[in-house]
Tab-separated table of C-alpha atoms in Angstrom:
chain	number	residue	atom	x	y	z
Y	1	UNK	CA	157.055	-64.148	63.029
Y	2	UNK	CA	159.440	-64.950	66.247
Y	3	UNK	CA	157.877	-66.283	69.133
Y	4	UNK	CA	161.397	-65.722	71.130
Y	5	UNK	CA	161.605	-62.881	73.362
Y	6	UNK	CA	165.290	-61.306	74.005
Y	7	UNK	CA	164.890	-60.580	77.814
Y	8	UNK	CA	164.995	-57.248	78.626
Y	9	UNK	CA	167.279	-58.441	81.898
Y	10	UNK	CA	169.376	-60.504	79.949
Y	11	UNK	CA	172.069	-63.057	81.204
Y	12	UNK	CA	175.523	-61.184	82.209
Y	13	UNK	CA	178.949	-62.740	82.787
Y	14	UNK	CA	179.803	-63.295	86.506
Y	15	UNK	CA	181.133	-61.081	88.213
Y	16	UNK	CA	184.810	-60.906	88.452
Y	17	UNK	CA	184.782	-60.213	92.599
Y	18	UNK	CA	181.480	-58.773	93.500
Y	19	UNK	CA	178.547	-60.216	92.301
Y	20	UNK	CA	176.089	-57.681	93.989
Y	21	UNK	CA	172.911	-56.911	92.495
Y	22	UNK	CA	174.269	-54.025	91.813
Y	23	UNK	CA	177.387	-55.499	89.734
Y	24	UNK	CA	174.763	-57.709	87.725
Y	25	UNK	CA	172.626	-54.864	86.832
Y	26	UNK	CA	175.438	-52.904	85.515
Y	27	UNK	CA	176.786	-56.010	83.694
Y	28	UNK	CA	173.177	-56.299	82.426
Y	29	UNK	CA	172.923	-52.368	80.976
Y	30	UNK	CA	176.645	-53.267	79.425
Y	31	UNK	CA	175.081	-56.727	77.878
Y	32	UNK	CA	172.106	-54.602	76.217
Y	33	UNK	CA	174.205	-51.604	74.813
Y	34	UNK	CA	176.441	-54.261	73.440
Y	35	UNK	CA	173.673	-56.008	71.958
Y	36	UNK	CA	172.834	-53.003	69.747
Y	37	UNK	CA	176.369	-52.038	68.781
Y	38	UNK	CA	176.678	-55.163	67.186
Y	39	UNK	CA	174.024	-55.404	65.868
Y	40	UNK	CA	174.431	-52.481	64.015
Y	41	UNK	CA	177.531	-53.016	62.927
Y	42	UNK	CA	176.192	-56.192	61.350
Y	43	UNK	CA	173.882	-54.506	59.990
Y	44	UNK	CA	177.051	-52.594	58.249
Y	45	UNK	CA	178.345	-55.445	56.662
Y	46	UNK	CA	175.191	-57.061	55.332
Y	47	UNK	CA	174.301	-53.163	53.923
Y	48	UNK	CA	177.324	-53.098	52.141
Y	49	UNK	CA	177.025	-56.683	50.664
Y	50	UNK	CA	173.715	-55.618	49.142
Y	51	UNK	CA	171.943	-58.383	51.650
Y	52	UNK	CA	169.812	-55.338	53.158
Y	53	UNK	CA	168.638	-52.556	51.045
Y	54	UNK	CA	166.600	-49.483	51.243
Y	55	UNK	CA	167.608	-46.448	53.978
Y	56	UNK	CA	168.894	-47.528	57.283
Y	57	UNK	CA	170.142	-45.226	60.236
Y	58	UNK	CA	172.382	-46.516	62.664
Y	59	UNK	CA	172.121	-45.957	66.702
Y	60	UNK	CA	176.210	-46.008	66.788
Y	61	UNK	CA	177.182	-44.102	69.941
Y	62	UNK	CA	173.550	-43.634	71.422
Y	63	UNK	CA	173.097	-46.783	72.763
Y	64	UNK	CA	173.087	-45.698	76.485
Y	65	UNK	CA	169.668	-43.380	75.766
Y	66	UNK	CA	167.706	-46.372	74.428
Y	67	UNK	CA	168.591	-48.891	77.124
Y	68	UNK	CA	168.620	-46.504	80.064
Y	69	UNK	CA	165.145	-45.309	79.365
Y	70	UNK	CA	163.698	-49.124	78.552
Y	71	UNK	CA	165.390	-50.181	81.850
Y	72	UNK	CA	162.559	-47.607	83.677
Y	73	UNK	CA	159.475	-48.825	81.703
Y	74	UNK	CA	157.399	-51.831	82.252
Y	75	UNK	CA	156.066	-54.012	80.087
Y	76	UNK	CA	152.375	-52.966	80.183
Y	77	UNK	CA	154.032	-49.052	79.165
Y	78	UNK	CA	153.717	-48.178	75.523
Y	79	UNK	CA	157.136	-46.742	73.542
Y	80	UNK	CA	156.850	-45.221	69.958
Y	81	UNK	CA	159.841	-44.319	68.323
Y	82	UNK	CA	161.420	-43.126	65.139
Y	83	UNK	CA	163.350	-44.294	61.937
Y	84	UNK	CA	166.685	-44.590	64.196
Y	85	UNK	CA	165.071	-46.850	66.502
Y	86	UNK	CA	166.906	-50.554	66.468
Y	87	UNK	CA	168.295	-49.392	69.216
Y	88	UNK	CA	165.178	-49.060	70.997
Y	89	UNK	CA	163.438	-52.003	69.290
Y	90	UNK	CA	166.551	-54.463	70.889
Y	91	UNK	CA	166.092	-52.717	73.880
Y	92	UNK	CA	162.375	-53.345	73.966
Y	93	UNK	CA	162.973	-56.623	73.977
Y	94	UNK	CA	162.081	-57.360	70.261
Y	95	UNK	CA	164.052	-60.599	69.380
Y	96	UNK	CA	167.249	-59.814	67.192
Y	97	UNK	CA	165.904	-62.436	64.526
Y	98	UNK	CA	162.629	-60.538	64.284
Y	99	UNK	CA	164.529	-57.495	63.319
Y	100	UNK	CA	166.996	-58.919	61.211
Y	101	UNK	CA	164.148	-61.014	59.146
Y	102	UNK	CA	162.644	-57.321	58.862
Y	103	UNK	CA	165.759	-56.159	57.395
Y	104	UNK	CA	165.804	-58.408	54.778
Y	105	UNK	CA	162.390	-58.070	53.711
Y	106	UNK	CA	161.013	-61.547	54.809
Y	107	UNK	CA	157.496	-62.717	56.221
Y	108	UNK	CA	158.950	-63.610	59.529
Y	109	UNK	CA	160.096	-59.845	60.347
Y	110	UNK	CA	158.171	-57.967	63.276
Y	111	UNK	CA	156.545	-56.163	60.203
Y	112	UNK	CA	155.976	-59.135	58.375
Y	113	UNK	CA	158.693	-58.001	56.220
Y	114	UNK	CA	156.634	-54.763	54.370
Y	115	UNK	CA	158.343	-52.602	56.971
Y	116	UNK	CA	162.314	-52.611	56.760
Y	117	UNK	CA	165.080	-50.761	59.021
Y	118	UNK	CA	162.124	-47.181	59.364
Y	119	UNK	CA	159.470	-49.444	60.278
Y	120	UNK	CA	159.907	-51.904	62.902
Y	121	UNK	CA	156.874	-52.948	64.894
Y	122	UNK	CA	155.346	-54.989	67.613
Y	123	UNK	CA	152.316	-54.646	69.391
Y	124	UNK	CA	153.085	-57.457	71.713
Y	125	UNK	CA	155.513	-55.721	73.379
Y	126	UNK	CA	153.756	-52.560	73.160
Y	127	UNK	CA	156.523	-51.470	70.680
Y	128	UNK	CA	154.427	-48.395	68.194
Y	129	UNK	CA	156.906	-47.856	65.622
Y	130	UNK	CA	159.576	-46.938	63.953
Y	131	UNK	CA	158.210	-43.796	62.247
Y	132	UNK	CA	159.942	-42.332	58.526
Y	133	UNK	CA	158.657	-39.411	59.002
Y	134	UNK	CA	160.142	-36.479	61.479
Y	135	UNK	CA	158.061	-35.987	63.974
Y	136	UNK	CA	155.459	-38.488	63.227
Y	137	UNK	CA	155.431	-40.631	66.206
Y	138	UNK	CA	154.703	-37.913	68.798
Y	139	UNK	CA	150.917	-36.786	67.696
Y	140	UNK	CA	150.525	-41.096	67.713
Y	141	UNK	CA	152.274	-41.402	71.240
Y	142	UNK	CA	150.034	-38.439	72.704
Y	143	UNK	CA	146.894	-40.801	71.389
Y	144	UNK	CA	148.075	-43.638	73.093
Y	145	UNK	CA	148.996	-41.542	75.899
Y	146	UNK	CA	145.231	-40.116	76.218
Y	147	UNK	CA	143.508	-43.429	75.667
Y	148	UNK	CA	144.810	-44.642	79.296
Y	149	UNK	CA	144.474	-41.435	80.741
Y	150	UNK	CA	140.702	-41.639	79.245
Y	151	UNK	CA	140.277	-45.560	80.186
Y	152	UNK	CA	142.035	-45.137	83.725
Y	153	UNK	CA	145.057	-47.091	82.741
Y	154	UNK	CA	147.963	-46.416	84.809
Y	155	UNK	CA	150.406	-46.945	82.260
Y	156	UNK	CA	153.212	-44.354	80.492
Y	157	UNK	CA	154.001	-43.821	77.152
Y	158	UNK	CA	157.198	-42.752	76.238
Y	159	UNK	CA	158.365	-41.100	72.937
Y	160	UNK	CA	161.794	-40.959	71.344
Y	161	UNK	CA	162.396	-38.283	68.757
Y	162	UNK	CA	165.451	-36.268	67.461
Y	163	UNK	CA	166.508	-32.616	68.155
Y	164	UNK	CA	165.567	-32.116	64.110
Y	165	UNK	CA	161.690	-32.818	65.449
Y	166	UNK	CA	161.862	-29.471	67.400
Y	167	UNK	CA	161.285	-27.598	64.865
Y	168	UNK	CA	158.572	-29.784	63.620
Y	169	UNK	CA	154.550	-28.213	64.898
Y	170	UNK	CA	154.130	-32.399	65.777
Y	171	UNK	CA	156.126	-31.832	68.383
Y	172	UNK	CA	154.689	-28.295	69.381
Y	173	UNK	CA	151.269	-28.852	69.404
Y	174	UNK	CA	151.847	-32.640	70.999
Y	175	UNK	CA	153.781	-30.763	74.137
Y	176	UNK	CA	150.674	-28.315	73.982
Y	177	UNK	CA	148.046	-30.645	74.592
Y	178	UNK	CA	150.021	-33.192	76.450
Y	179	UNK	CA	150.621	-29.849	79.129
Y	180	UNK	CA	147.048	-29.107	79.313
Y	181	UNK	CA	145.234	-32.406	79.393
Y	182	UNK	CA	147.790	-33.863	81.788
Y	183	UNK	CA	149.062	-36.423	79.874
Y	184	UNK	CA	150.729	-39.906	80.844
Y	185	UNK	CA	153.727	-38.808	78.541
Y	186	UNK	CA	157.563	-39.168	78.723
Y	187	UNK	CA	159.206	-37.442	75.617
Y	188	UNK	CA	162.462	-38.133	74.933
Y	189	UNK	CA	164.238	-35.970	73.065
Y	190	UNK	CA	168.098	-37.617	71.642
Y	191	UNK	CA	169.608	-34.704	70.803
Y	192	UNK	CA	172.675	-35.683	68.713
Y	193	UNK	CA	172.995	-32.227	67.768
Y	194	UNK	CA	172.196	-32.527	63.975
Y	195	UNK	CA	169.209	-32.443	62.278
Y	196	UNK	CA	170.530	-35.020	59.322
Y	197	UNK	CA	173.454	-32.333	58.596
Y	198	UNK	CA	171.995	-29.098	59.668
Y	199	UNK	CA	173.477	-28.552	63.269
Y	200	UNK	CA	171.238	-27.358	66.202
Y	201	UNK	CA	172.990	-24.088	66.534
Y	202	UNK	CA	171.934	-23.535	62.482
Y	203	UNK	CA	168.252	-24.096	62.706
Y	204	UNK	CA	167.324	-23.092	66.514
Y	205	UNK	CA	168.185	-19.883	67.937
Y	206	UNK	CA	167.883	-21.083	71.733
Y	207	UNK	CA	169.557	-24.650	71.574
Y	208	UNK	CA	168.574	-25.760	75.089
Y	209	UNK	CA	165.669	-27.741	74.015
Y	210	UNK	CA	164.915	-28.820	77.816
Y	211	UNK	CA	164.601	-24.764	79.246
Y	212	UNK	CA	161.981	-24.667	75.743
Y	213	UNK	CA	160.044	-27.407	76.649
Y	214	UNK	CA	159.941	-26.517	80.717
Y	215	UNK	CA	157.946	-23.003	78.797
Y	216	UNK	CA	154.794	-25.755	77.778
Y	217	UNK	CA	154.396	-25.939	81.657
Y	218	UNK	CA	155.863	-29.720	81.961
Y	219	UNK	CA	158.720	-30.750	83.906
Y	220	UNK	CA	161.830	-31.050	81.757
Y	221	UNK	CA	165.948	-31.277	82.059
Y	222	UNK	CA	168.526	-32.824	80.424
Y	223	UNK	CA	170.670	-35.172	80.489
Y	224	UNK	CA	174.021	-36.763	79.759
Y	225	UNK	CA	173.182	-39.290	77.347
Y	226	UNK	CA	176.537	-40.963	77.169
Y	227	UNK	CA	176.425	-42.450	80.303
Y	228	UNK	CA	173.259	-45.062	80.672
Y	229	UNK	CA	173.795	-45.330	84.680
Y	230	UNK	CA	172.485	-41.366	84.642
Y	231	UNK	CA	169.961	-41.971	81.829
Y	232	UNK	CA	167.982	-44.649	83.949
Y	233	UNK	CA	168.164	-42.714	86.828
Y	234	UNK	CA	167.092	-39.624	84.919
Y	235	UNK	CA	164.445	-42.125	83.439
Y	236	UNK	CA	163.242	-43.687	86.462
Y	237	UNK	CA	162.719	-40.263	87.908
Y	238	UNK	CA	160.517	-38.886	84.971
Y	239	UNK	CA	158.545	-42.249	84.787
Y	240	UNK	CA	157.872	-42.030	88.389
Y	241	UNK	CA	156.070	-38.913	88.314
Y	242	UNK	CA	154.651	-39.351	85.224
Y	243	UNK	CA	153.073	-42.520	86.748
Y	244	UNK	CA	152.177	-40.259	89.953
Y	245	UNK	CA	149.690	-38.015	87.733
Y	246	UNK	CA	152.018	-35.288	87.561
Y	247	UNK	CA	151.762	-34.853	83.642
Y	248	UNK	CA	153.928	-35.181	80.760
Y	249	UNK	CA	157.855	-35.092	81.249
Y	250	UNK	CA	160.447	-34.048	79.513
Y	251	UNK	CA	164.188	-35.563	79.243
Y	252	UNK	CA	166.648	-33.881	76.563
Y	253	UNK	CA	169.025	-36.541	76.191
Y	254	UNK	CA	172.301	-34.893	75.190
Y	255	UNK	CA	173.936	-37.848	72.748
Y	256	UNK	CA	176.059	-38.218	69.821
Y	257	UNK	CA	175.840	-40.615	66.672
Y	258	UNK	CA	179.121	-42.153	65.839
Y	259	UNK	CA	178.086	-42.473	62.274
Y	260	UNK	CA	176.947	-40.233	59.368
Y	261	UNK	CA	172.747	-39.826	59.149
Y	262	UNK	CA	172.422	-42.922	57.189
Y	263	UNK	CA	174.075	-45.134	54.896
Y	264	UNK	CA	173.694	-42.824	52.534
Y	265	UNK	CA	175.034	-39.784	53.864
Y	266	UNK	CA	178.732	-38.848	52.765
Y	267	UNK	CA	178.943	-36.984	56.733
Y	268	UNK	CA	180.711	-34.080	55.075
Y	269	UNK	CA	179.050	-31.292	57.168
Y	270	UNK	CA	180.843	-32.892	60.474
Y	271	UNK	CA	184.670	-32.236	61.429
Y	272	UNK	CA	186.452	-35.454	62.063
Y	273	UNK	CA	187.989	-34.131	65.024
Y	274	UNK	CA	184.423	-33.421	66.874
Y	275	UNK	CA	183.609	-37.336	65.729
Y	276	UNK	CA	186.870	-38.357	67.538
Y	277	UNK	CA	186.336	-36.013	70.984
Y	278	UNK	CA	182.251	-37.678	71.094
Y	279	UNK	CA	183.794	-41.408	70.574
Y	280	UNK	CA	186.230	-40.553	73.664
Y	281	UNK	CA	182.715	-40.183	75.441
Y	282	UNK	CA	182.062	-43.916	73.896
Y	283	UNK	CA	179.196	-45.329	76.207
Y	284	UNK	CA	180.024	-48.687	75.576
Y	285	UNK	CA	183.426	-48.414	76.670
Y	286	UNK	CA	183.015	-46.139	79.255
Y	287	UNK	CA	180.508	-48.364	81.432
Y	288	UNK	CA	182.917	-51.527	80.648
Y	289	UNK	CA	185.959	-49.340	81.916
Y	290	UNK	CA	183.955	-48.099	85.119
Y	291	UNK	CA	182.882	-51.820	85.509
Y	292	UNK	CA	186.639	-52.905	85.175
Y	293	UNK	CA	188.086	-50.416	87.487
Y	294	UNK	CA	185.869	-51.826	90.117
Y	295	UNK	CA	186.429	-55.572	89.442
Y	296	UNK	CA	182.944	-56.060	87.988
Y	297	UNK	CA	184.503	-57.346	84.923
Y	298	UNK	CA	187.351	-58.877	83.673
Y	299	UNK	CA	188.939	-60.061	80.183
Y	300	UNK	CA	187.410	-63.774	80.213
Y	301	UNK	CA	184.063	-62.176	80.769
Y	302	UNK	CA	184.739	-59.412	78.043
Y	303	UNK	CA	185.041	-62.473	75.711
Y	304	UNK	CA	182.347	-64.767	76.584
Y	305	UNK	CA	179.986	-61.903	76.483
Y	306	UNK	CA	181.546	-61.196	72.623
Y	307	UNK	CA	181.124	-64.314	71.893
Y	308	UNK	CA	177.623	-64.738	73.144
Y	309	UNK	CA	176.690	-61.847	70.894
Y	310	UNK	CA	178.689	-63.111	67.970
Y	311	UNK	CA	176.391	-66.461	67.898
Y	312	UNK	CA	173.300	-64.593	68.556
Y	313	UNK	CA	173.785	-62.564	65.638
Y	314	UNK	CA	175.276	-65.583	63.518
Y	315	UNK	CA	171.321	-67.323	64.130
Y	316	UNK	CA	169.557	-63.956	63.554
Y	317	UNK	CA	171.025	-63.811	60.281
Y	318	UNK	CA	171.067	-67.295	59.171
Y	319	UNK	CA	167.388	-67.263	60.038
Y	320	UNK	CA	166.941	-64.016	57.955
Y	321	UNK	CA	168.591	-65.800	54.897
Y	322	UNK	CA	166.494	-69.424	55.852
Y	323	UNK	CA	162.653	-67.265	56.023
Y	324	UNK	CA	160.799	-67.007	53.453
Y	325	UNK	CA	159.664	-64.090	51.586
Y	326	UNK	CA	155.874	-63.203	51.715
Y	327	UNK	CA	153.537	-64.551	48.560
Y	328	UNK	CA	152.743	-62.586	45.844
Y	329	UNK	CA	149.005	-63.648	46.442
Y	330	UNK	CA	149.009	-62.158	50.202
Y	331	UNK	CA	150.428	-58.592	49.144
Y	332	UNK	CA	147.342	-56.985	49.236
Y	333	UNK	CA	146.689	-58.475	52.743
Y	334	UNK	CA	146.436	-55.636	55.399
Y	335	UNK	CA	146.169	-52.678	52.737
Y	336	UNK	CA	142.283	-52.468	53.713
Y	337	UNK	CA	140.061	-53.826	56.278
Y	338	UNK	CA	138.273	-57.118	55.646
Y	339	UNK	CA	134.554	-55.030	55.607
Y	340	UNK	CA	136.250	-52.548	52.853
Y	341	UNK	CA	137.796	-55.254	51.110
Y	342	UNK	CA	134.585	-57.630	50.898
Y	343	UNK	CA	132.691	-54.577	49.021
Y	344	UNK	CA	131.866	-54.740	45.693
């Protein structure tokens, strides 16, 4: 398993004019949504060569959401996610081999390799999952969530989930109880307005999910999630007073996925047109723009930040294809406790 940790404040090309804390930071948020667009977009490639297998959603076009709402969160905060969540993972600060080694099923992934694209995990960086299951991760975040509030732990756990989880009682009864016991919770709903190809206007009848939530009695808004300068603010606002014992949050992070549900999805039930107004809103592009109309950033930086990527990637998956893959004798390690496994 990696030992290397991507920071979470990464190196950034200098500054073209000003190089303000300001200008770095931004660079910084630019460095980390590029990290996960290529990265997925590797991930593409190696999909479609048959070098990673099994179901795999892509964060295309979300990017801003995971690393504005990482950029608020400390180290010591928990985050639990969902099956779209390499995004959140790089964001984390899970190392890009870890992942990749995941991907391809090896011993050396952050799930040892039994886990794949659904699954990532790492408790080291307080990183819960990667959940397959719609909804799952919230009842498991409002745990963790409880246990500090129980043990006096001033620390926040924050939960990403999809608009299709609204309609899920997970996410129901978890903003119940989170409400009423006060919780240490930030939920963060990406709402990329389909449930895999059901819209939100289809399956809920009132489809501002932030004036729903604000009716459990916690503070809630939302939020344009195509531009990662207002998600961290948005995030650092929430954090703050979820941190300041005024109970769970809610942000409803208004995004858009770029591609269809998952590799496996033919993205029929979407007009190409909508696709093509969303990827105008690119949040990739549009902080590199802002960044290069006020001389934070020029071409020669573009490039050496490309090309830092590029070789970054180029390790992650040569160390992928170099790690082994787990022995058949240790398969039935971790499937039950040592004290259930040493019964006769």
């Amino acid at each position: 398993m990696s030992t290397t940790r991507t920071p979470r404040t990464p190196h950034t090309p200098r500054s073209a004019t000003r190089p303000t804390r300001e200008a770095a930071h931004r660079l910084a948020l630019l460095e980390s949504m590029l990290r996960v667009r290529r990265f997925e977009e590797r991930c593409v490639e190696l999909y479609s060569a048959a070098r990673i297998r099994g179901f795999m959603h892509l964060y295309i076009g979300e990017e801003a959401v995971a690393v504005g709402v990482n950029e608020a969160l400390t180290d010591d905060d928990a985050v639990v996610s969902t099956y779209r969540e390499h995004g959140h993972a790089l964001a984390r600060g899970v190392p890009a081999d870890a992942i990749m080694a995941e991907m391809f099923g090896k011993v050396t992934g952050c799930s040892r390799g039994r886990g794949g694209s659904m699954h990532l995990f790492d408790t080291g960086r307080r990183f819960y999952g990667g959940n397959a299951i719609v909804g799952g991760g919230l009842p498991l975040a409002a745990g963790l969530a409880l246990a500090d509030r129980m043990t006096g732990r001033n620390r926040v756990t924050c939960c990403f989930f999809g608009d299709g989880a609204f309609a899920e009682g997970e996410f129901h009864e978890t903003a119940n109880l989170a409400a009423l016991w006060q919780l240490p919770l930030l939920l963060i709903c990406e709402n990329n307005l389909y449930a895999m190809g059901t819209a939100l206007a289809r399956h809920q009848a009132q489809t501002d999910l932030a004036l729903r939530a604000a009716g459990y009695g916690m503070v809630s808004w939302a939020v344009d999630g195509m531009d990662v300068v207002a998600v961290e603010g948005a995030a650092r606002r929430a954090v703050e007073g979820v941190r300041g014992g005024t109970g769970p949050h809610f942000l409803e992070m208004r995004t858009y996925r770029f591609r269809a549900h998952s590799m496996y999805d033919s993205d029929r039930y979407r007009d190409k047109a909508e696709i093509e107004h969303w990827k105008e809103r690119d949040p990739v592009e549009g902080l590199a723009r802002r960044l290069r109309e006020e001389k934070e950033l020029n071409d020669r930086a573009r490039t050496a930040l490309e090309d830092r990527l590029a070789a970054e990637l180029d390790a992650a998956v040569e160390a992928a294809d170099q790690a082994p893959e787990e022995p058949v004798e240790d398969l039935l390690k971790y499937v039950t406790s040592p004290a259930e496994a040493s019964r006769p």
